[in-house]
Coordinates of C-alpha atoms and ligand atoms in Angstrom, one line a residue:
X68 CA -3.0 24.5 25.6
X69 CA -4.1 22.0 22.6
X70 CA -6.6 19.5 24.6
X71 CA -4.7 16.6 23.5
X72 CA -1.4 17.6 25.6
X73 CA -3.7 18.4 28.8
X74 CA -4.8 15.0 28.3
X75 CA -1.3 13.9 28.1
X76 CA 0.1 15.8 31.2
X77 CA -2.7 14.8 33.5
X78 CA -1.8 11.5 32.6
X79 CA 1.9 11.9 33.3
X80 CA 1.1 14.3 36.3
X81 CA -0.5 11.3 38.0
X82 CA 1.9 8.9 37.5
X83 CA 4.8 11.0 38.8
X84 CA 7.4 9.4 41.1
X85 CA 8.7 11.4 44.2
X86 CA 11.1 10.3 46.9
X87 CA 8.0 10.6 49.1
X88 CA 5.2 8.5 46.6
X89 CA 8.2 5.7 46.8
X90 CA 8.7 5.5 50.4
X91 CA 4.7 5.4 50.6
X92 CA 4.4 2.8 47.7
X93 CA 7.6 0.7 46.7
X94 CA 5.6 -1.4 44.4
X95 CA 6.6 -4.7 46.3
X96 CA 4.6 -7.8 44.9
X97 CA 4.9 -11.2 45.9
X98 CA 6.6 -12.8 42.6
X99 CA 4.4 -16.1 42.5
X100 CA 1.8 -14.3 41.4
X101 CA 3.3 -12.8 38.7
X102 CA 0.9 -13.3 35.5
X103 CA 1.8 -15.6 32.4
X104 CA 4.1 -13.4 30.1
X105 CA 3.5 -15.5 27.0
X106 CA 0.3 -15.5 24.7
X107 CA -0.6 -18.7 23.4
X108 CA -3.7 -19.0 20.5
X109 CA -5.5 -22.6 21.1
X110 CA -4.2 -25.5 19.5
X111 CA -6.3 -25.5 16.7
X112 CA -4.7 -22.8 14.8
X113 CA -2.4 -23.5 12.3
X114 CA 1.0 -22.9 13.1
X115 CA 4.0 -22.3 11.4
X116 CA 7.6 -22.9 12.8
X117 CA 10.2 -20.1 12.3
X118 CA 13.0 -22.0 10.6
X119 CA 16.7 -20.2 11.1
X120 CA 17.4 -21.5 7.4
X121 CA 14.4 -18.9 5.8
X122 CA 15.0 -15.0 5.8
X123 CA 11.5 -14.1 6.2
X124 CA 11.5 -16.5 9.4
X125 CA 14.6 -15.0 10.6
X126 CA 13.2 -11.0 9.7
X127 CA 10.1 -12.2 11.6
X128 CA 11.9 -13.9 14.3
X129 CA 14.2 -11.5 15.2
X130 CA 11.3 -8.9 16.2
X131 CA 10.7 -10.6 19.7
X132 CA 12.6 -14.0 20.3
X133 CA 14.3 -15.6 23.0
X134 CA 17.8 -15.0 23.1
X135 CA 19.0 -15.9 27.0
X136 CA 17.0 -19.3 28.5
X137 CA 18.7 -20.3 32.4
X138 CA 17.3 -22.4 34.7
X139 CA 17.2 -21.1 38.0
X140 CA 15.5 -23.1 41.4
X141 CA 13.1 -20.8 41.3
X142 CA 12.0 -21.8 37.4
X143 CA 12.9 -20.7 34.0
X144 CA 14.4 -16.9 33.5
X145 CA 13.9 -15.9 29.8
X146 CA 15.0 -13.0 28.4
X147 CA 14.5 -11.2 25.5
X148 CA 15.3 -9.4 22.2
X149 CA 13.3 -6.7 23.8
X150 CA 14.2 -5.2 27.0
X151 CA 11.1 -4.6 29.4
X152 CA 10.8 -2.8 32.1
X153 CA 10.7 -5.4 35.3
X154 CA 11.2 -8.0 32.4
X155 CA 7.5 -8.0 32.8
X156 CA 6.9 -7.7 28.6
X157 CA 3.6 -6.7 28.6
X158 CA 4.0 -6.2 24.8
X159 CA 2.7 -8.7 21.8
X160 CA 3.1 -8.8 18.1
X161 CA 0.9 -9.6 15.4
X162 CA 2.2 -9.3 12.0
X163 CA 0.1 -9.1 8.7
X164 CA 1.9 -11.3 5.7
X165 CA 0.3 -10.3 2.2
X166 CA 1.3 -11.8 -1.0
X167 CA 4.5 -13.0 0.0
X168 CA 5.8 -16.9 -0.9
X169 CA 5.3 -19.2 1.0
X170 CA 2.6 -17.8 3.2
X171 CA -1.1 -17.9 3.6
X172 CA -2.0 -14.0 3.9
X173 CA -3.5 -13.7 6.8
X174 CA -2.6 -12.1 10.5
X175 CA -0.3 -13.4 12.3
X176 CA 0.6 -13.6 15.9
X177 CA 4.3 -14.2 17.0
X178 CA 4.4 -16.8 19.7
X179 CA 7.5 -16.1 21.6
X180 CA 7.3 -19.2 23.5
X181 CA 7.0 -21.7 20.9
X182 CA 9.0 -19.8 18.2
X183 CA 6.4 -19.8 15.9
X184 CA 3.8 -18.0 13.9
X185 CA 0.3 -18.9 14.8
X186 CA -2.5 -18.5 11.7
X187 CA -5.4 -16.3 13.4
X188 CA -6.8 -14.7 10.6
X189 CA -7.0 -15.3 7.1
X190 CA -7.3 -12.4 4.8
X191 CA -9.7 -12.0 1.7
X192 CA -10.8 -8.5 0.3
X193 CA -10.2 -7.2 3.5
X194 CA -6.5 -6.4 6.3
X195 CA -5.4 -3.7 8.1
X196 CA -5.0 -1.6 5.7
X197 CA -8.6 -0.1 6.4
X198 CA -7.6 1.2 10.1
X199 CA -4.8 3.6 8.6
X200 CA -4.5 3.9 4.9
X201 CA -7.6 4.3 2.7
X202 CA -7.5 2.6 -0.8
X203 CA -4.0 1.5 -0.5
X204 CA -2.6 -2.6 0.0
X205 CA 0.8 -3.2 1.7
X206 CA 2.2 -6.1 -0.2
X207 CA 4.8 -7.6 2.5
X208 CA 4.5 -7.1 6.3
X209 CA 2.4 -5.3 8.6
X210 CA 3.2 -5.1 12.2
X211 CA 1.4 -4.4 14.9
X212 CA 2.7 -4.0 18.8
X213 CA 0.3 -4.9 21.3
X214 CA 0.4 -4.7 25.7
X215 CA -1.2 -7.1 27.0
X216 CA -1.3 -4.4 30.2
X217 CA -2.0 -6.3 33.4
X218 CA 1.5 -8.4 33.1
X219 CA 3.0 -4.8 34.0
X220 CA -0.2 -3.1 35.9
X221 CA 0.2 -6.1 38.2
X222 CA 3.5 -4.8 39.6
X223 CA 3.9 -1.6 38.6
X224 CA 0.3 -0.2 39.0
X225 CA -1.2 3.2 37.5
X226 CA 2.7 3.9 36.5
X227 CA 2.5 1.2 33.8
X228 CA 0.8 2.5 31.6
X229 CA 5.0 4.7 30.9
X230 CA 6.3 1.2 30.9
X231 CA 3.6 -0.4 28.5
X232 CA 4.3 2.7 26.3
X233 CA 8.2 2.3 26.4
X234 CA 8.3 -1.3 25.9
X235 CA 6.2 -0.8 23.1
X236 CA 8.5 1.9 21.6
X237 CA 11.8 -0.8 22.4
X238 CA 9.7 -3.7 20.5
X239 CA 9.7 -1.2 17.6
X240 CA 13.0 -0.9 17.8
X241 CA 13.5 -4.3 17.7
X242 CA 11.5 -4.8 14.6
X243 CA 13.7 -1.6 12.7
X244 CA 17.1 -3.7 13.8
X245 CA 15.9 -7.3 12.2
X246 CA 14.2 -4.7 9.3
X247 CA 17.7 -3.0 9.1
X248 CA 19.4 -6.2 9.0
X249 CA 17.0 -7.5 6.7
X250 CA 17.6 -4.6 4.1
X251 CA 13.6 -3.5 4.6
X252 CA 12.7 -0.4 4.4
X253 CA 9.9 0.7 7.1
X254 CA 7.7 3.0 8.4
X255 CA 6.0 3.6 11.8
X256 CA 2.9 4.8 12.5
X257 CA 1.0 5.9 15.6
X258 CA -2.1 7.5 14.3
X259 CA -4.7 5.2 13.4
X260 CA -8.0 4.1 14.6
X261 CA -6.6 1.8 17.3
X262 CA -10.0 1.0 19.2
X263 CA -11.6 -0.3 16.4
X264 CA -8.8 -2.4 15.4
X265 CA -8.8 -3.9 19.3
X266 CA -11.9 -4.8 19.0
X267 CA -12.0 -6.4 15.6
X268 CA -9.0 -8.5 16.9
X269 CA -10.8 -9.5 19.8
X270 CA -8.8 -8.1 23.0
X271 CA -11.5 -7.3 24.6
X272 CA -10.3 -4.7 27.3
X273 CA -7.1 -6.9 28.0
X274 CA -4.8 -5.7 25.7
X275 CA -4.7 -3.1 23.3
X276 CA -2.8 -2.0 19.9
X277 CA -0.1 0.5 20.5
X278 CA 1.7 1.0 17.3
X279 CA 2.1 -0.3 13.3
X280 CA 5.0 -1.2 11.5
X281 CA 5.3 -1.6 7.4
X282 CA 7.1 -3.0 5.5
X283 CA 6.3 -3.7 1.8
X284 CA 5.4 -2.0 -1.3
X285 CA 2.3 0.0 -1.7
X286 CA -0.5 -1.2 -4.0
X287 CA -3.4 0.9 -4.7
X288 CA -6.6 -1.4 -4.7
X289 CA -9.2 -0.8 -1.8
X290 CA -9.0 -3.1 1.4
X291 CA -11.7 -3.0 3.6
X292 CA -11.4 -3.8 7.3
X293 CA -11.6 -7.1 8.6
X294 CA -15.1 -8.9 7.4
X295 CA -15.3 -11.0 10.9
X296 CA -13.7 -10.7 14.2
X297 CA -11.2 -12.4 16.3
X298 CA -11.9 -14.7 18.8
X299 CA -10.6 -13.4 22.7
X300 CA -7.6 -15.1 24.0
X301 CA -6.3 -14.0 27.1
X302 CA -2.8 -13.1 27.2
X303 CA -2.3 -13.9 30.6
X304 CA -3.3 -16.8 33.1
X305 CA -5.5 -14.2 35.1
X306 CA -6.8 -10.6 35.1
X307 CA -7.4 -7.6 37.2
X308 CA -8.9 -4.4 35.9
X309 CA -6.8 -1.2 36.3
X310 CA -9.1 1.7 35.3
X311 CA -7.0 4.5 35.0
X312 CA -4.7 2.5 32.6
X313 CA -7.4 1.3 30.7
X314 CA -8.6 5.3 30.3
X315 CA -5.6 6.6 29.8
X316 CA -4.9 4.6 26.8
X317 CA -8.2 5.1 25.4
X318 CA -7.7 9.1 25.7
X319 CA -4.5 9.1 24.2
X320 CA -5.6 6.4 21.7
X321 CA -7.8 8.9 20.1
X322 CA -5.7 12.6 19.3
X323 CA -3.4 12.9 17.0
X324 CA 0.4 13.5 16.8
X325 CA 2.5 16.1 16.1
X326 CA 2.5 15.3 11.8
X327 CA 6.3 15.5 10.0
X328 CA 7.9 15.0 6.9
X329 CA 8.4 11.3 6.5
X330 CA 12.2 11.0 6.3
X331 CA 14.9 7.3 6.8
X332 CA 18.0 6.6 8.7
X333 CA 21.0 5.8 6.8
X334 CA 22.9 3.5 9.1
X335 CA 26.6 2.3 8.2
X336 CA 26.9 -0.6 10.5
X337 CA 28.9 -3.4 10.0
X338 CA 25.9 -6.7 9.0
X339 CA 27.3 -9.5 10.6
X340 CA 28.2 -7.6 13.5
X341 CA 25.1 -5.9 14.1
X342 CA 23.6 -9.2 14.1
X343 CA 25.7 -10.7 16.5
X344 CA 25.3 -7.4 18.8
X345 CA 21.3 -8.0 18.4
X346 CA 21.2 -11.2 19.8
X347 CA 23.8 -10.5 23.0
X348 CA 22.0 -7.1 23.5
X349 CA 21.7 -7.0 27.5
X350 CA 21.0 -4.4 30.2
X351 CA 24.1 -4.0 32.3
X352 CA 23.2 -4.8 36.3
X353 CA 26.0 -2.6 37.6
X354 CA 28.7 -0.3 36.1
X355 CA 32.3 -0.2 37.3
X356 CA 32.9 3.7 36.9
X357 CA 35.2 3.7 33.7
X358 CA 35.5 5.9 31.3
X359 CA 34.4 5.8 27.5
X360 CA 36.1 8.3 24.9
X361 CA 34.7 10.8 23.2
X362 CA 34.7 9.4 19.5
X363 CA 32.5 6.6 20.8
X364 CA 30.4 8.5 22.3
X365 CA 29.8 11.0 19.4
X366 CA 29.3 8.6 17.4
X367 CA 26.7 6.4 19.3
X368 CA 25.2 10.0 20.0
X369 CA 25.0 10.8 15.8
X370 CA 23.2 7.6 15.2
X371 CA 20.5 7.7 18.2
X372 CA 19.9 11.2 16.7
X373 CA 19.2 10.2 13.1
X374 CA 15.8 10.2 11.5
X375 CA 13.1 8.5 12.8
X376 CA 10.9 7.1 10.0
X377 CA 7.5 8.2 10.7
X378 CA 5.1 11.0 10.1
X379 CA 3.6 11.0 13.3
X380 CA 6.4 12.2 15.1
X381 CA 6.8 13.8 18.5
X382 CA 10.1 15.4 19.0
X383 CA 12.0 13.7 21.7
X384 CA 14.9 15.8 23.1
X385 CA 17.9 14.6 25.1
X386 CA 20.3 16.4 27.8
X387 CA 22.8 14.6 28.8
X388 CA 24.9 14.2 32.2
X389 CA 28.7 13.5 31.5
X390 CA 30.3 12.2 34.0
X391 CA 33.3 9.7 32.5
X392 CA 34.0 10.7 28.5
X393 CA 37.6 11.3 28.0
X394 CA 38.7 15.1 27.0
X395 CA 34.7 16.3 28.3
X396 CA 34.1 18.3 31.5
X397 CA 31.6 16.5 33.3
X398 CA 28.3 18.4 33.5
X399 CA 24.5 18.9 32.0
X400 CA 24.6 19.3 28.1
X401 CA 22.0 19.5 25.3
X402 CA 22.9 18.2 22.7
X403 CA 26.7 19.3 22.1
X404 CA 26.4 22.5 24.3
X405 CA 27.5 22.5 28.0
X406 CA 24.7 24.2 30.3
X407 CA 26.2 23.6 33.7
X408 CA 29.4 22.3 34.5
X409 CA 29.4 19.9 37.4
X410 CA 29.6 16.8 39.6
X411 CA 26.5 15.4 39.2
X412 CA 27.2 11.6 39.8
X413 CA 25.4 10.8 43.4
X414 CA 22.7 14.2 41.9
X415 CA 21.9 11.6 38.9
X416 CA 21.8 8.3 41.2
X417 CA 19.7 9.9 43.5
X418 CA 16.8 11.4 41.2
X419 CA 17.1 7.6 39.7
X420 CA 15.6 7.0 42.7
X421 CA 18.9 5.8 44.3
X422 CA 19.8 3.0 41.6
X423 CA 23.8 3.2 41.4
X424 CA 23.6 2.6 37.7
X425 CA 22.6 6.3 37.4
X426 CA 25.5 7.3 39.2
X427 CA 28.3 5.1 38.4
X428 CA 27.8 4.7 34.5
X429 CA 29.6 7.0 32.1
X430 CA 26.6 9.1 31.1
X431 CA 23.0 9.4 32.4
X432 CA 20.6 10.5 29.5
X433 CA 17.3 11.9 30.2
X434 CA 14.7 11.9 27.3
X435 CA 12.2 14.8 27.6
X436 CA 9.5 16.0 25.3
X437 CA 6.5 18.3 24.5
X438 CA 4.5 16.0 23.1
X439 CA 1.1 16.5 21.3
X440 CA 0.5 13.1 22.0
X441 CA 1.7 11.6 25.0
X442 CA 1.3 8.0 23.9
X443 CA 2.9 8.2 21.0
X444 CA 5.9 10.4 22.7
X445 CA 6.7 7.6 25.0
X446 CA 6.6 5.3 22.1
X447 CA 9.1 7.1 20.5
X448 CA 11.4 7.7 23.4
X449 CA 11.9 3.9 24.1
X450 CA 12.0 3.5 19.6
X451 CA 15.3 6.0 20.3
X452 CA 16.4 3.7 24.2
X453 CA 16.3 0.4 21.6
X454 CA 18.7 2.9 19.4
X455 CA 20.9 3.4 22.9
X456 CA 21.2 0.1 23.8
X457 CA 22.1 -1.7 20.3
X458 CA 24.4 1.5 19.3
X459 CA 25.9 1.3 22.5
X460 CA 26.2 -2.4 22.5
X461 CA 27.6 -2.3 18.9
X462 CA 30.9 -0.1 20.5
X463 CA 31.5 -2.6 23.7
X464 CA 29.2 0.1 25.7
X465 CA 27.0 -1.3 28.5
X466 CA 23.3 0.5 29.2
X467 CA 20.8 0.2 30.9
X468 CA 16.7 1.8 30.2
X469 CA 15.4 3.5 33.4
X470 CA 11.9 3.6 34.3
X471 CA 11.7 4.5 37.7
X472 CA 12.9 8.5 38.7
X473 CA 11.4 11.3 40.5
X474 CA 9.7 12.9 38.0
X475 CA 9.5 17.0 39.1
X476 CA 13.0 16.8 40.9
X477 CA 14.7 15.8 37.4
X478 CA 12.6 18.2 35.8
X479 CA 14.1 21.0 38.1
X480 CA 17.4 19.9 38.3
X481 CA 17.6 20.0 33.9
X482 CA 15.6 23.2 34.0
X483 CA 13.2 21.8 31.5
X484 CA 9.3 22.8 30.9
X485 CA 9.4 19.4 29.0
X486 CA 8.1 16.6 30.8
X487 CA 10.8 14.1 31.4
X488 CA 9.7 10.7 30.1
X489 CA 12.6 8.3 30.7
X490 CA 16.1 8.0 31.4
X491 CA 19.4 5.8 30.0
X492 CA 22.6 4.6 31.5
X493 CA 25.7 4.1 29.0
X494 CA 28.8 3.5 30.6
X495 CA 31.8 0.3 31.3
Ligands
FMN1717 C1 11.2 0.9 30.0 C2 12.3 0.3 30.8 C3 12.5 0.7 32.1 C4 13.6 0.1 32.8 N1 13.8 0.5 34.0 C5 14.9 0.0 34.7 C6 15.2 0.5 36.0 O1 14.6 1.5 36.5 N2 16.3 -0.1 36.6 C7 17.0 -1.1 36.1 O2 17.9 -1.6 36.8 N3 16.6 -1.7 34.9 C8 15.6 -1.1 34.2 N4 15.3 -1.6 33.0 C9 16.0 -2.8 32.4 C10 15.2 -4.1 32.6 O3 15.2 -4.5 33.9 C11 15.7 -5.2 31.6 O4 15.4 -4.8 30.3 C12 15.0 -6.5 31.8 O5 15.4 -7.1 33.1 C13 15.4 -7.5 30.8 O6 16.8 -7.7 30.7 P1 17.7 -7.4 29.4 O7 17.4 -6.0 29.0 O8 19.1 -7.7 29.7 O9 17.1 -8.3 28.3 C14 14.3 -1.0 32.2 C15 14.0 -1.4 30.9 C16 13.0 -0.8 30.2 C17 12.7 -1.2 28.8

């Protein structure tokens, strides 16, 4: 076996759930000490406020906003474009703006909480270019996804590091979907020299780059890499080291993916409505058992499964457990193809460890792979969860992302070598 996929499976081997590792550890935390899930630059930066009148605010904007704000007595509950595991959102983003109107290029960072762009680096003869294409300038936009890790170490322990990785691969999804709606054309990328680049930007060993975005035209003049660094600014209120997160990123930050033919969706979804279902995307608390039909679900299913455009790709493949579609006989499938017909309702609930949104939804889905590169894998399973949710969503469907399963029970009961490395709800 390649050394890059041991590195990967010992990583995922020691982060498995079982009904036993739960009872022993149920990750309880007492929630007023949660850390500060909102990076803020110091005042002195110049700042720039994302007006809903300007389509390159709105493009921006709609990567990572606010989109439900309630006061409860116990303070403010925000949630997001983005889902998060916990609704801890350990992820960041920074965006790159070059040659566009309007704009000082520089480096951006996208302050949630303020709804605004804060100035933190302004470019010259150098970007971010030089840490993944040589001899090439994106005019346009560069993204980059960042965890700032403890916010989800701090509950959720060695585990996190899935979780940091799947959030990641949602808040890329969320940038396609305000790309898509933005008519941009974009492409991901996972293989790059990430360490460098989180040291440049200052992170220190508090947060870390997972992935790129970009979107913009090609221009072939040499950038070098940024001529001075960053400044550290802590993206939470306090910090405590977790080791084995901070490893396992580093380990998996350094081998490559498996490499494809770059290739792009073609989505036929209705604008206005797709923006609409963007902002009222929300993970559904509890499902009532009812049944969805099968035209729905094929076609949710056709559009999750289109192209993915990146040339780092790790194939992601998903079985799914039918329990309520109209005119299907409830059982495991890949793909189109029944492979055991069957019950499996309080099966599926129970390797969920016992959540009843595995059980009672319409359809569990469980996303397995074997990956190259296990960071970028996870990336891309929660890149195709963003797809479920907003697909879903778009057809009056209610989902739900699961993080937390027994990890070698699921893997026996699909009869998979492939490691399973997250799981979906869809259902009414
Ligand atoms: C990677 C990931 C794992 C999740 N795991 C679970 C889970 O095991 N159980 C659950 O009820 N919700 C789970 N969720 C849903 C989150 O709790 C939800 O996204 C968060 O509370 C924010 O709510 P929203 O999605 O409605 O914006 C998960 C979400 C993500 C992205």
């Amino acid at each position: 076996m390649r050394h890059s996929k041991l590195v990967g499976k010992s990583i995922h081997e020691a982060t498995k759930h079982s009904y036993l590792s739960v009872q022993l550890n149920p990750n309880y935390v007492d929630g007023s000490t949660q850390p500060c899930a909102f990076k803020v630059y110091p005042r002195f930066y110049r700042r720039v406020k994302l007006d809903e009148n300007n389509s390159i605010h709105n493009f921006i904007k709609l990567t990572s906003c606010i989109t439900f704000d309630k006061i409860y007595k116990d303070g403010p509950y925000q949630l997001r474009v983005n889902p998060s595991a916990g609704a801890l959102y350990p992820t960041e983003v920074y965006v790159q703006i070059r040659g566009v109107d309007g704009f000082i290029d520089g480096v951006y960072h996208v302050e949630v909480a303020n709804n605004c762009l804060t100035l933190i680096y302004e470019l010259s003869d150098d970007g971010l270019e030089g840490y993944f294409i040589q001899n090439n300038r994106i005019v346009g936009f560069i993204f980059l996804v960042s965890c700032v890790y403890y916010r989800s170490s701090w509950k959720y322990q060695d585990r996190s590091i899935r979780y940091c990785f799947l959030d990641s691969g949602h808040h890329l999804g969320a940038i396609a979907a305000s790309a898509y709606l933005h008519e941009k054309n974009i492409e991901l990328i996972f293989d790059f020299d990430k360490l460098s680049l989180n040291a440049d930007l200052g992170f220190e060993n508090k947060e870390f780059i997972s992935s790129c975005v970009i979107a913009g035209e090609v221009q072939e003049t040499f950038s070098r890499r940024l001529r001075l660094s960053v400044p550290f600014v802590c993206g939470t209120d306090y910090f405590e080291v977790n080791q084995f997160v901070e490893d396992a990123y580093k380990a998996t930050s350094m081998q490559p993916s498996h490499q494809h033919k770059l290739d792009h969706p073609k989505f036929n979804f209705h604008r206005d409505r797709f923006l609409e279902n963007v902002w009222n995307r929300r993970s559904i608390r509890r499902f009532q058992g009812k049944s969805i039909t099968q035209d729905i679900y094929w076609r949710i299913w056709e559009d999750v499964n289109q192209p993915i455009p990146t040339k780092n790709l790790e194939e992601i493949e998903i079985y799914s457990v039918v329990h309520h579609v109209e005119g299907m006989i409830p059982g495991i499938y890949n793909g189109r193809n029944l492979i055991q017909a069957g019950d499996f309702r309080e099966k599926t609930g129970y390797l969920c460890v016992n959540q009843a949104l595995a059980k009672d939804c319409a359809v569990t889905l469980f996303f397995v792979s074997d990956y190259e590169n296990y960071q970028t894998a996870l990336e891309l399973a929660g890149f195709i969860g963003q797809r479920v949710y907003l697909f879903s969503n778009y057809w009056g469907i209610d989902c739900s992302g699961i993080g937390a399963f027994y990890d070698d029970e699921t893997q026996d009961f699909l009869q998979t070598a492939k490691d399973v490395l997250y799981v979906m709800a869809i259902g009414k």
